[in-house]
Tab-separated table of C-alpha atoms in Angstrom:
chain	number	residue	atom	x	y	z
A	15	UNK	CA	3.108	23.416	-20.857
A	16	UNK	CA	3.447	26.969	-21.563
A	17	UNK	CA	2.133	28.927	-24.416
A	18	UNK	CA	5.778	28.914	-25.883
A	19	UNK	CA	6.096	25.917	-25.070
A	20	UNK	CA	3.025	24.440	-27.175
A	21	UNK	CA	3.598	27.126	-30.093
A	22	UNK	CA	6.951	25.665	-30.713
A	23	UNK	CA	6.416	21.674	-30.820
A	24	UNK	CA	3.003	22.144	-32.627
A	25	UNK	CA	4.536	24.053	-35.585
A	26	UNK	CA	7.559	21.181	-35.498
A	27	UNK	CA	5.505	18.969	-35.904
A	28	UNK	CA	3.188	20.907	-38.452
A	29	UNK	CA	5.653	21.158	-40.096
A	30	UNK	CA	7.003	17.054	-40.599
A	31	UNK	CA	3.756	15.546	-40.136
A	32	UNK	CA	4.017	14.195	-43.939
A	33	UNK	CA	7.604	12.953	-43.886
A	34	UNK	CA	7.405	11.708	-40.201
A	35	UNK	CA	8.528	8.401	-38.793
A	36	UNK	CA	11.389	7.805	-41.585
A	37	UNK	CA	13.815	5.551	-40.295
A	38	UNK	CA	13.780	4.059	-37.186
A	39	UNK	CA	9.560	5.086	-35.281
A	40	UNK	CA	8.508	2.718	-36.337
A	41	UNK	CA	10.023	-0.573	-35.346
A	42	UNK	CA	10.560	1.641	-31.518
A	43	UNK	CA	6.657	2.458	-32.007
A	44	UNK	CA	5.867	-1.601	-32.063
A	45	UNK	CA	8.523	-2.737	-29.783
A	46	UNK	CA	6.907	-0.522	-27.098
A	47	UNK	CA	3.058	-2.071	-27.767
A	48	UNK	CA	4.444	-5.453	-27.152
A	49	UNK	CA	5.892	-4.480	-23.786
A	50	UNK	CA	2.567	-3.515	-22.442
A	51	UNK	CA	1.182	-7.139	-24.361
A	52	UNK	CA	-2.593	-5.681	-25.309
A	53	UNK	CA	-4.802	-7.724	-24.719
A	54	UNK	CA	-8.308	-8.772	-27.481
A	55	UNK	CA	-10.672	-6.342	-26.144
A	56	UNK	CA	-9.050	-3.154	-24.255
A	57	UNK	CA	-9.378	0.304	-23.908
A	58	UNK	CA	-4.845	1.829	-25.056
A	59	UNK	CA	-4.660	5.143	-25.076
A	60	UNK	CA	-1.795	6.572	-27.243
A	61	UNK	CA	-0.095	9.939	-26.596
A	62	UNK	CA	1.736	11.609	-28.429
A	63	UNK	CA	0.576	9.374	-31.192
A	64	UNK	CA	2.424	11.450	-34.427
A	65	UNK	CA	2.170	8.892	-38.289
A	66	UNK	CA	0.664	6.128	-35.425
A	67	UNK	CA	3.997	4.591	-34.469
A	68	UNK	CA	2.006	2.925	-31.390
A	69	UNK	CA	-1.393	3.692	-32.802
A	70	UNK	CA	-1.387	0.509	-35.180
A	71	UNK	CA	0.121	-1.566	-33.353
A	72	UNK	CA	-2.066	-1.176	-30.062
A	73	UNK	CA	-5.030	-0.814	-32.864
A	74	UNK	CA	-4.056	-4.847	-34.076
A	75	UNK	CA	-3.329	-5.531	-30.949
A	76	UNK	CA	-7.441	-5.101	-29.493
A	77	UNK	CA	-8.935	-5.955	-32.317
A	78	UNK	CA	-12.111	-5.661	-34.107
A	79	UNK	CA	-13.151	-5.539	-30.386
A	80	UNK	CA	-11.015	-3.438	-28.972
A	81	UNK	CA	-10.592	0.183	-29.500
A	82	UNK	CA	-7.119	3.141	-29.843
A	83	UNK	CA	-7.460	6.690	-29.428
A	84	UNK	CA	-4.553	8.539	-30.560
A	85	UNK	CA	-3.642	12.381	-29.049
A	86	UNK	CA	-1.218	15.039	-30.757
A	87	UNK	CA	-0.762	17.844	-30.688
A	88	UNK	CA	0.182	18.691	-33.428
A	89	UNK	CA	-3.737	19.433	-36.243
A	90	UNK	CA	-1.267	18.413	-38.906
A	91	UNK	CA	-0.510	14.685	-37.061
A	92	UNK	CA	-3.762	14.486	-36.676
A	93	UNK	CA	-5.817	14.457	-39.633
A	94	UNK	CA	-2.432	12.379	-41.603
A	95	UNK	CA	-3.100	9.573	-38.334
A	96	UNK	CA	-6.685	9.704	-38.709
A	97	UNK	CA	-6.466	9.154	-43.304
A	98	UNK	CA	-3.830	6.311	-42.366
A	99	UNK	CA	-6.719	5.078	-39.976
A	100	UNK	CA	-9.373	5.082	-42.424
A	101	UNK	CA	-6.846	3.352	-45.197
A	102	UNK	CA	-5.402	1.049	-42.873
A	103	UNK	CA	-8.931	-0.174	-42.229
A	104	UNK	CA	-8.719	0.254	-38.563
A	105	UNK	CA	-11.232	2.780	-38.365
A	106	UNK	CA	-13.740	0.605	-36.728
A	107	UNK	CA	-11.175	0.371	-33.575
A	108	UNK	CA	-8.751	3.668	-33.916
A	109	UNK	CA	-9.843	7.266	-33.384
A	110	UNK	CA	-7.312	10.617	-33.352
A	111	UNK	CA	-8.114	13.442	-31.783
A	112	UNK	CA	-5.602	16.913	-31.228
A	113	UNK	CA	-5.118	17.685	-27.662
A	114	UNK	CA	-2.292	18.084	-24.971
A	115	UNK	CA	-0.538	15.785	-22.863
A	116	UNK	CA	-0.615	17.029	-19.791
A	117	UNK	CA	-4.145	18.642	-20.271
A	118	UNK	CA	-5.731	15.428	-21.305
A	119	UNK	CA	-8.516	14.839	-19.867
A	120	UNK	CA	-11.087	11.214	-20.462
A	121	UNK	CA	-14.277	10.174	-19.077
A	122	UNK	CA	-13.118	6.724	-19.088
A	123	UNK	CA	-10.237	5.294	-18.046
A	124	UNK	CA	-8.044	3.259	-20.384
A	125	UNK	CA	-6.244	-0.809	-20.033
A	126	UNK	CA	-2.764	1.106	-21.472
A	127	UNK	CA	-1.834	3.949	-21.249
A	128	UNK	CA	1.425	4.836	-24.624
A	129	UNK	CA	3.637	7.477	-25.403
A	130	UNK	CA	6.379	6.879	-27.373
A	131	UNK	CA	8.883	9.679	-27.607
A	132	UNK	CA	6.965	12.764	-25.766
A	133	UNK	CA	7.357	13.309	-22.752
A	134	UNK	CA	10.843	15.281	-23.231
A	135	UNK	CA	8.999	17.186	-25.121
A	136	UNK	CA	6.808	18.653	-21.928
A	137	UNK	CA	8.100	21.616	-20.096
A	138	UNK	CA	6.803	19.910	-17.202
A	139	UNK	CA	6.716	15.812	-17.502
A	140	UNK	CA	6.117	15.135	-13.345
A	141	UNK	CA	2.927	17.131	-14.890
A	142	UNK	CA	2.309	14.282	-17.709
A	143	UNK	CA	2.274	11.611	-15.786
A	144	UNK	CA	0.685	12.071	-12.920
A	145	UNK	CA	-2.262	13.340	-15.728
A	146	UNK	CA	-1.283	9.919	-17.272
A	147	UNK	CA	-1.420	8.094	-13.683
A	148	UNK	CA	-5.230	9.507	-13.190
A	149	UNK	CA	-6.123	8.368	-16.919
A	150	UNK	CA	-5.429	4.602	-16.259
A	151	UNK	CA	-7.934	2.343	-14.288
A	152	UNK	CA	-6.064	1.113	-11.161
A	153	UNK	CA	-3.880	-1.807	-12.571
A	154	UNK	CA	-3.345	-0.270	-15.551
A	155	UNK	CA	0.194	-0.329	-17.366
A	156	UNK	CA	1.462	1.753	-19.265
A	157	UNK	CA	4.911	2.474	-21.006
A	158	UNK	CA	7.230	4.833	-23.290
A	159	UNK	CA	9.982	5.924	-24.357
A	160	UNK	CA	12.600	8.966	-24.442
A	161	UNK	CA	15.402	9.993	-24.745
A	162	UNK	CA	18.468	8.402	-23.379
A	163	UNK	CA	20.425	11.080	-21.043
A	164	UNK	CA	22.724	11.386	-17.678
A	165	UNK	CA	23.785	14.958	-16.359
A	166	UNK	CA	22.297	16.020	-18.857
A	167	UNK	CA	23.658	14.510	-22.499
A	168	UNK	CA	23.093	11.513	-25.064
A	169	UNK	CA	23.760	7.833	-24.280
A	170	UNK	CA	26.158	6.856	-26.693
A	171	UNK	CA	24.689	6.066	-30.276
A	172	UNK	CA	22.822	9.566	-29.951
A	173	UNK	CA	26.291	11.752	-29.819
A	174	UNK	CA	25.312	12.156	-34.011
A	175	UNK	CA	21.434	14.349	-32.097
A	176	UNK	CA	23.918	16.566	-29.229
A	177	UNK	CA	26.585	17.584	-31.948
A	178	UNK	CA	23.024	18.962	-34.659
A	179	UNK	CA	22.486	20.503	-30.652
A	180	UNK	CA	25.631	22.357	-30.200
A	181	UNK	CA	26.302	23.247	-33.923
A	182	UNK	CA	22.022	24.275	-34.318
A	183	UNK	CA	23.064	25.989	-31.003
A	184	UNK	CA	25.767	28.370	-31.821
A	185	UNK	CA	22.720	29.953	-34.411
A	186	UNK	CA	20.417	30.778	-32.459
A	187	UNK	CA	19.306	35.294	-31.609
A	188	UNK	CA	20.647	36.101	-28.663
A	189	UNK	CA	17.210	36.016	-26.386
A	190	UNK	CA	15.772	32.511	-27.789
A	191	UNK	CA	15.601	29.498	-25.278
A	192	UNK	CA	17.431	26.719	-26.098
A	193	UNK	CA	14.291	24.012	-26.722
A	194	UNK	CA	17.724	21.348	-26.999
A	195	UNK	CA	17.778	21.824	-23.279
A	196	UNK	CA	14.221	20.290	-21.881
A	197	UNK	CA	15.672	17.790	-24.254
A	198	UNK	CA	18.920	16.756	-23.223
A	199	UNK	CA	16.913	16.165	-18.901
A	200	UNK	CA	18.921	19.208	-17.564
A	201	UNK	CA	17.148	20.185	-14.791
A	202	UNK	CA	13.581	17.673	-14.861
A	203	UNK	CA	12.456	14.748	-13.278
A	204	UNK	CA	13.894	13.123	-16.718
A	205	UNK	CA	17.930	14.190	-16.185
A	206	UNK	CA	18.759	10.287	-15.911
A	207	UNK	CA	17.252	6.804	-15.598
A	208	UNK	CA	17.112	7.249	-11.759
A	209	UNK	CA	15.847	10.953	-11.527
A	210	UNK	CA	12.566	9.247	-13.488
A	211	UNK	CA	12.074	6.600	-12.402
A	212	UNK	CA	11.911	8.198	-9.887
A	213	UNK	CA	9.234	10.816	-10.723
A	214	UNK	CA	6.725	7.781	-11.937
A	215	UNK	CA	6.439	6.089	-9.063
A	216	UNK	CA	5.559	9.857	-7.590
A	217	UNK	CA	2.670	9.868	-9.850
A	218	UNK	CA	0.951	6.779	-9.345
A	219	UNK	CA	3.105	4.162	-10.360
A	220	UNK	CA	4.709	0.556	-8.618
A	221	UNK	CA	6.149	-1.918	-10.371
A	222	UNK	CA	8.262	1.069	-12.697
A	223	UNK	CA	10.737	-0.468	-14.908
A	224	UNK	CA	12.973	1.427	-16.420
A	225	UNK	CA	15.071	-1.000	-18.907
A	226	UNK	CA	15.953	0.322	-23.192
A	227	UNK	CA	15.167	-0.440	-26.672
A	228	UNK	CA	17.891	-0.210	-28.750
A	229	UNK	CA	16.731	0.274	-32.996
A	230	UNK	CA	19.553	0.745	-35.901
A	231	UNK	CA	19.201	3.932	-38.279
A	232	UNK	CA	20.576	3.884	-42.382
A	233	UNK	CA	21.776	6.618	-43.723
A	234	UNK	CA	22.644	6.332	-47.118
A	235	UNK	CA	24.777	10.036	-46.491
A	236	UNK	CA	25.535	12.383	-43.423
A	237	UNK	CA	22.822	14.806	-45.907
A	238	UNK	CA	20.521	11.951	-45.350
A	239	UNK	CA	20.681	12.216	-41.856
A	240	UNK	CA	20.590	16.056	-41.995
A	241	UNK	CA	17.672	15.348	-44.060
A	242	UNK	CA	16.142	13.507	-41.106
A	243	UNK	CA	16.332	15.960	-38.677
A	244	UNK	CA	14.417	18.867	-40.054
A	245	UNK	CA	11.369	16.574	-39.144
A	246	UNK	CA	12.273	15.116	-36.123
A	247	UNK	CA	12.092	16.988	-33.035
A	248	UNK	CA	15.630	19.089	-34.208
A	249	UNK	CA	12.782	21.317	-36.198
A	250	UNK	CA	12.011	22.908	-32.754
A	251	UNK	CA	16.751	23.834	-33.327
A	252	UNK	CA	16.983	24.508	-37.110
A	253	UNK	CA	13.305	26.186	-37.509
A	254	UNK	CA	15.456	29.432	-35.031
A	255	UNK	CA	18.622	29.597	-37.024
A	256	UNK	CA	17.609	32.635	-39.250
A	257	UNK	CA	17.045	31.938	-42.910
A	258	UNK	CA	20.413	33.488	-44.055
A	259	UNK	CA	22.714	31.215	-42.011
A	260	UNK	CA	21.668	27.579	-43.085
A	261	UNK	CA	23.511	27.133	-45.683
A	262	UNK	CA	26.499	28.252	-43.253
A	263	UNK	CA	25.314	25.635	-40.321
A	264	UNK	CA	24.112	22.712	-42.477
A	265	UNK	CA	27.716	23.079	-43.786
A	266	UNK	CA	29.028	23.424	-40.549
A	267	UNK	CA	26.754	20.162	-39.357
A	268	UNK	CA	27.412	18.237	-42.276
A	269	UNK	CA	31.520	18.500	-41.261
A	270	UNK	CA	30.761	18.253	-37.984
A	271	UNK	CA	28.743	14.290	-38.602
A	272	UNK	CA	31.844	13.380	-40.486
A	273	UNK	CA	33.283	11.584	-37.314
A	274	UNK	CA	29.712	8.940	-37.456
A	275	UNK	CA	29.991	7.556	-41.220
A	276	UNK	CA	31.140	4.650	-42.053
A	277	UNK	CA	34.741	4.651	-45.228
A	278	UNK	CA	31.865	4.852	-47.797
A	279	UNK	CA	30.026	8.078	-46.438
A	280	UNK	CA	26.789	6.362	-44.444
A	281	UNK	CA	25.517	6.406	-41.099
A	282	UNK	CA	24.392	3.765	-39.122
A	283	UNK	CA	24.537	3.512	-35.688
A	284	UNK	CA	21.791	1.329	-32.418
A	285	UNK	CA	19.737	5.043	-31.431
A	286	UNK	CA	19.307	3.576	-27.568
A	287	UNK	CA	15.773	4.574	-25.857
A	288	UNK	CA	15.412	4.339	-22.269
A	289	UNK	CA	11.912	2.984	-22.052
A	290	UNK	CA	9.766	2.806	-19.040
A	291	UNK	CA	7.258	-0.367	-18.531
A	292	UNK	CA	5.129	1.236	-15.472
A	293	UNK	CA	1.526	-0.198	-14.008
A	294	UNK	CA	-0.940	2.263	-11.419
């Protein structure tokens, strides 16, 4: 990952760590782990572990004879997730450490690897996938979720994220790259389902399946939704808006996002993810 990209992602998630996983990531993480069909005693790697959306259900699945290692770029995420590991009683089988998915290395190979909502944050997802394949035992399983994109646009259900991206993109000062572009898969291996599958196969995987997992998110108001966007990937966009224009950008986003609100002002929508399941 480039120095600039690494610093931007790390900073955004350091700031978001204490409020992360609200609304949807825990259910998606559990569903992703279920796809791996983990067995007791297995050795699992969870990349981009965040606050443990995949890590904790994986730790439950492998039992006290198994082991789960969580890796995250954000030092704050690692600190808080490690504290959660002890608080929830998983210290006998789970550990967390800081690391970059594209540069991660281990002396051991894993039975299974999960990567929930992280591949699109990599400047070179294909390189990340190759690194993931090397960390798996032959026959090991890999499961990941990404934003569902097609030709540079988000799939139905994520229109709200596109609105946020379009609004805030208009406030980013000239000369600064818009970090939302790679999230949409523009010009990367994740541009659509077909290119995603091709990249996974090219990295050394077989039996590649591309499907989707949906989770329902509820917010009491558009403002509640906007507040949530400060604690997920879109934080990278908000941080680029000049401080004296944040209020203006928020007002424009609030107005544009009325299209997703119900008659009572609440926001209920299905959040689809593109899901990858593969065998090395």
